[in-house]
mmCIF file of C-alpha atoms in Angstrom:
data_model
loop_
_atom_site.group_PDB
_atom_site.id
_atom_site.type_symbol
_atom_site.label_atom_id
_atom_site.label_comp_id
_atom_site.label_asym_id
_atom_site.label_seq_id
_atom_site.Cartn_x
_atom_site.Cartn_y
_atom_site.Cartn_z
ATOM 1 C CA MET A 14 34.020 25.864 60.535
ATOM 2 C CA THR A 15 33.202 27.465 63.900
ATOM 3 C CA GLU A 16 29.989 29.532 64.143
ATOM 4 C CA TYR A 17 31.454 32.803 63.121
ATOM 5 C CA ASP A 18 34.820 32.137 61.570
ATOM 6 C CA TRP A 19 33.349 33.418 58.229
ATOM 7 C CA LEU A 20 33.411 36.872 59.568
ATOM 8 C CA LYS A 21 35.802 39.358 57.967
ATOM 9 C CA PRO A 22 38.270 41.370 60.075
ATOM 10 C CA GLY A 23 36.193 44.062 62.003
ATOM 11 C CA GLN A 24 32.814 42.490 61.259
ATOM 12 C CA SER A 25 30.913 41.429 64.371
ATOM 13 C CA VAL A 26 27.809 39.443 65.220
ATOM 14 C CA LEU A 27 26.134 40.620 68.243
ATOM 15 C CA GLU A 28 25.239 37.887 70.764
ATOM 16 C CA GLU A 29 21.791 39.132 71.455
ATOM 17 C CA GLU A 30 18.040 37.994 71.178
ATOM 18 C CA ILE A 31 16.091 38.929 68.249
ATOM 19 C CA ILE A 32 13.180 40.949 69.296
ATOM 20 C CA GLU A 33 10.059 42.433 67.624
ATOM 21 C CA THR A 34 10.462 46.210 67.143
ATOM 22 C CA PRO A 35 7.524 48.784 66.973
ATOM 23 C CA PHE A 36 8.295 49.155 63.312
ATOM 24 C CA ILE A 37 5.943 47.336 60.725
ATOM 25 C CA SER A 38 7.369 46.251 57.536
ATOM 26 C CA TYR A 39 6.151 47.022 53.917
ATOM 27 C CA TYR A 40 4.633 43.399 54.169
ATOM 28 C CA GLU A 41 2.802 44.552 57.440
ATOM 29 C CA LYS A 42 4.613 42.280 59.772
ATOM 30 C CA PRO A 43 6.614 43.342 62.685
ATOM 31 C CA VAL A 44 10.220 44.239 62.003
ATOM 32 C CA ARG A 45 12.470 41.895 64.021
ATOM 33 C CA LEU A 46 16.216 42.636 64.679
ATOM 34 C CA LYS A 47 18.755 42.095 67.526
ATOM 35 C CA SER A 48 17.965 44.351 70.415
ATOM 36 C CA SER A 49 20.695 46.864 70.118
ATOM 37 C CA VAL A 50 19.988 47.114 66.361
ATOM 38 C CA ALA A 51 16.431 47.754 67.236
ATOM 39 C CA LYS A 52 17.556 50.515 69.696
ATOM 40 C CA ALA A 53 19.602 52.047 67.113
ATOM 41 C CA LEU A 54 16.761 52.199 64.519
ATOM 42 C CA LEU A 55 14.586 53.683 67.220
ATOM 43 C CA SER A 56 17.350 56.344 67.755
ATOM 44 C CA ALA A 57 17.525 56.933 64.013
ATOM 45 C CA GLN A 58 13.756 57.396 63.921
ATOM 46 C CA GLU A 59 13.893 59.879 66.702
ATOM 47 C CA LEU A 60 16.389 61.815 64.784
ATOM 48 C CA MET A 61 13.805 62.385 61.906
ATOM 49 C CA PRO A 62 10.220 62.683 63.448
ATOM 50 C CA ASP A 63 8.712 64.016 60.249
ATOM 51 C CA VAL A 64 9.701 60.991 58.242
ATOM 52 C CA SER A 65 8.830 57.372 59.155
ATOM 53 C CA VAL A 66 11.501 54.690 58.304
ATOM 54 C CA SER A 67 9.997 52.333 55.784
ATOM 55 C CA ILE A 68 11.521 49.042 55.843
ATOM 56 C CA VAL A 69 11.066 45.934 53.485
ATOM 57 C CA ASP A 70 13.435 43.281 54.812
ATOM 58 C CA ASN A 71 15.003 42.749 58.270
ATOM 59 C CA TYR A 72 15.634 39.569 60.275
ATOM 60 C CA ILE A 73 15.264 36.637 57.803
ATOM 61 C CA PRO A 74 16.008 33.108 59.288
ATOM 62 C CA VAL A 75 18.541 31.247 57.113
ATOM 63 C CA GLU A 76 16.247 28.477 56.144
ATOM 64 C CA GLN A 77 13.768 31.122 54.686
ATOM 65 C CA LYS A 78 16.663 32.717 52.932
ATOM 66 C CA ILE A 79 17.681 29.504 51.337
ATOM 67 C CA GLU A 80 14.052 28.773 50.311
ATOM 68 C CA ARG A 81 13.617 32.260 48.853
ATOM 69 C CA ARG A 82 16.652 31.748 46.697
ATOM 70 C CA LYS A 83 15.542 28.437 45.494
ATOM 71 C CA GLU A 84 12.122 30.070 44.510
ATOM 72 C CA TRP A 85 13.913 32.765 42.767
ATOM 73 C CA ILE A 86 16.004 30.207 40.680
ATOM 74 C CA ALA A 87 12.928 27.985 40.002
ATOM 75 C CA GLY A 88 11.252 31.065 38.540
ATOM 76 C CA GLY A 89 13.918 31.289 36.014
ATOM 77 C CA ARG A 90 15.464 34.353 37.610
ATOM 78 C CA LYS A 91 19.244 34.995 38.008
ATOM 79 C CA GLY A 92 20.710 37.409 40.455
ATOM 80 C CA PRO A 93 23.601 38.006 43.009
ATOM 81 C CA TYR A 94 24.745 35.138 45.267
ATOM 82 C CA GLN A 95 23.001 35.214 48.611
ATOM 83 C CA ALA A 96 24.972 34.909 51.622
ATOM 84 C CA GLY A 97 22.927 32.395 53.652
ATOM 85 C CA ARG A 98 24.120 32.116 57.227
ATOM 86 C CA LYS A 99 26.631 34.742 56.460
ATOM 87 C CA SER A 100 23.982 37.385 55.712
ATOM 88 C CA PHE A 101 23.433 40.017 58.299
ATOM 89 C CA HIS A 102 19.778 39.684 57.523
ATOM 90 C CA SER A 103 20.142 36.277 59.119
ATOM 91 C CA GLN A 104 21.801 37.644 62.030
ATOM 92 C CA GLY A 105 19.163 40.296 62.788
ATOM 93 C CA GLN A 106 21.688 43.133 62.114
ATOM 94 C CA ALA A 107 20.492 44.421 58.790
ATOM 95 C CA ILE A 108 17.536 45.976 57.150
ATOM 96 C CA ASP A 109 16.625 47.199 53.605
ATOM 97 C CA LEU A 110 14.790 50.398 53.154
ATOM 98 C CA ASN A 111 11.771 50.341 50.925
ATOM 99 C CA GLN A 112 13.095 51.239 47.511
ATOM 100 C CA GLU A 113 9.705 52.464 46.124
ATOM 101 C CA ASP A 114 9.330 55.091 48.936
ATOM 102 C CA PRO A 115 11.204 58.195 47.651
ATOM 103 C CA LYS A 116 11.542 59.479 51.231
ATOM 104 C CA MET A 117 14.062 56.700 51.841
ATOM 105 C CA ARG A 118 16.506 58.175 49.327
ATOM 106 C CA ASP A 119 16.421 61.422 51.433
ATOM 107 C CA PRO A 120 20.058 62.357 52.700
ATOM 108 C CA LYS A 121 18.343 63.208 56.135
ATOM 109 C CA VAL A 122 17.318 59.596 56.414
ATOM 110 C CA TRP A 123 20.827 58.260 55.614
ATOM 111 C CA GLU A 124 22.336 60.633 58.058
ATOM 112 C CA ALA A 125 20.054 59.575 60.967
ATOM 113 C CA LEU A 126 20.972 55.930 60.288
ATOM 114 C CA LYS A 127 24.597 56.609 60.160
ATOM 115 C CA LYS A 128 24.294 58.789 63.412
ATOM 116 C CA ALA A 129 22.580 55.838 65.049
ATOM 117 C CA GLY A 130 25.345 53.489 64.177
ATOM 118 C CA PHE A 131 24.301 51.871 60.946
ATOM 119 C CA SER A 132 26.466 51.537 57.753
ATOM 120 C CA GLN A 133 25.402 51.699 54.165
ATOM 121 C CA HIS A 134 26.172 49.034 51.470
ATOM 122 C CA PRO A 135 28.310 50.993 48.997
ATOM 123 C CA ASP A 136 26.389 49.269 46.018
ATOM 124 C CA GLU A 137 22.876 48.900 47.501
ATOM 125 C CA TRP A 138 21.720 52.236 48.917
ATOM 126 C CA TRP A 139 18.804 50.561 50.678
ATOM 127 C CA HIS A 140 20.736 48.019 52.647
ATOM 128 C CA TRP A 141 21.912 49.162 56.169
ATOM 129 C CA SER A 142 23.411 47.236 58.950
ATOM 130 C CA ILE A 143 25.349 47.122 62.205
ATOM 131 C CA GLY A 144 28.760 45.117 62.355
ATOM 132 C CA GLU A 145 28.620 44.213 58.631
ATOM 133 C CA PHE A 146 30.684 46.859 56.781
ATOM 134 C CA ILE A 147 33.897 48.412 57.664
ATOM 135 C CA GLU A 148 36.409 50.181 55.402
ATOM 136 C CA LYS A 149 38.441 47.226 54.332
ATOM 137 C CA ASN A 150 35.471 44.869 53.331
ATOM 138 C CA LEU A 151 33.308 47.340 51.494
ATOM 139 C CA GLY A 152 30.976 45.271 49.145
ATOM 140 C CA GLY A 153 29.701 42.807 51.629
ATOM 141 C CA PRO A 154 28.597 39.207 51.270
ATOM 142 C CA VAL A 155 25.224 40.169 49.798
ATOM 143 C CA THR A 156 26.264 41.613 46.329
ATOM 144 C CA GLN A 157 29.428 39.694 45.549
ATOM 145 C CA PRO A 158 30.642 36.061 46.511
ATOM 146 C CA LEU A 159 33.466 37.383 48.641
ATOM 147 C CA TYR A 160 33.974 34.055 50.356
ATOM 148 C CA SER A 161 36.114 31.394 48.856
ATOM 149 C CA ASP A 162 34.032 28.701 50.744
ATOM 150 C CA ARG A 163 31.046 28.427 48.458
ATOM 151 C CA ARG A 164 29.346 25.711 50.532
ATOM 152 C CA TYR A 165 27.440 28.263 52.449
ATOM 153 C CA ILE A 166 26.809 30.666 49.678
ATOM 154 C CA ILE A 167 23.265 29.949 48.212
#
């Protein structure tokens, strides 16, 4: 398996460095994204100066994603398959808006993210990414095991 042969047609992984953005996450840590994704998020924020983007998840290293899943299962919980290295969070190209912040459900926020180049997950209103969702693969790797090769789904 080559590094990105898991991509669906139309998906793209940006060959860029992951950087710290001026945004601070819900967990009071700097939001980390690929540089062009960070620029897009800044553009979205400029389109809505009266609302601050509230982010919970952003870049998550694959190893950390695997560890979180193990902890989740060890705690007796069940949930959707996690995409491991196939996750666009692990690529630094996805964010999750804060589900507890009612302002993040505002259509104005969603419109600003769309104008800046983000795509919204059709089943997870809070999940936004660049390069992940296209018309033919809506559903994405996060909510469903879309890949037949389960070795990389954790």
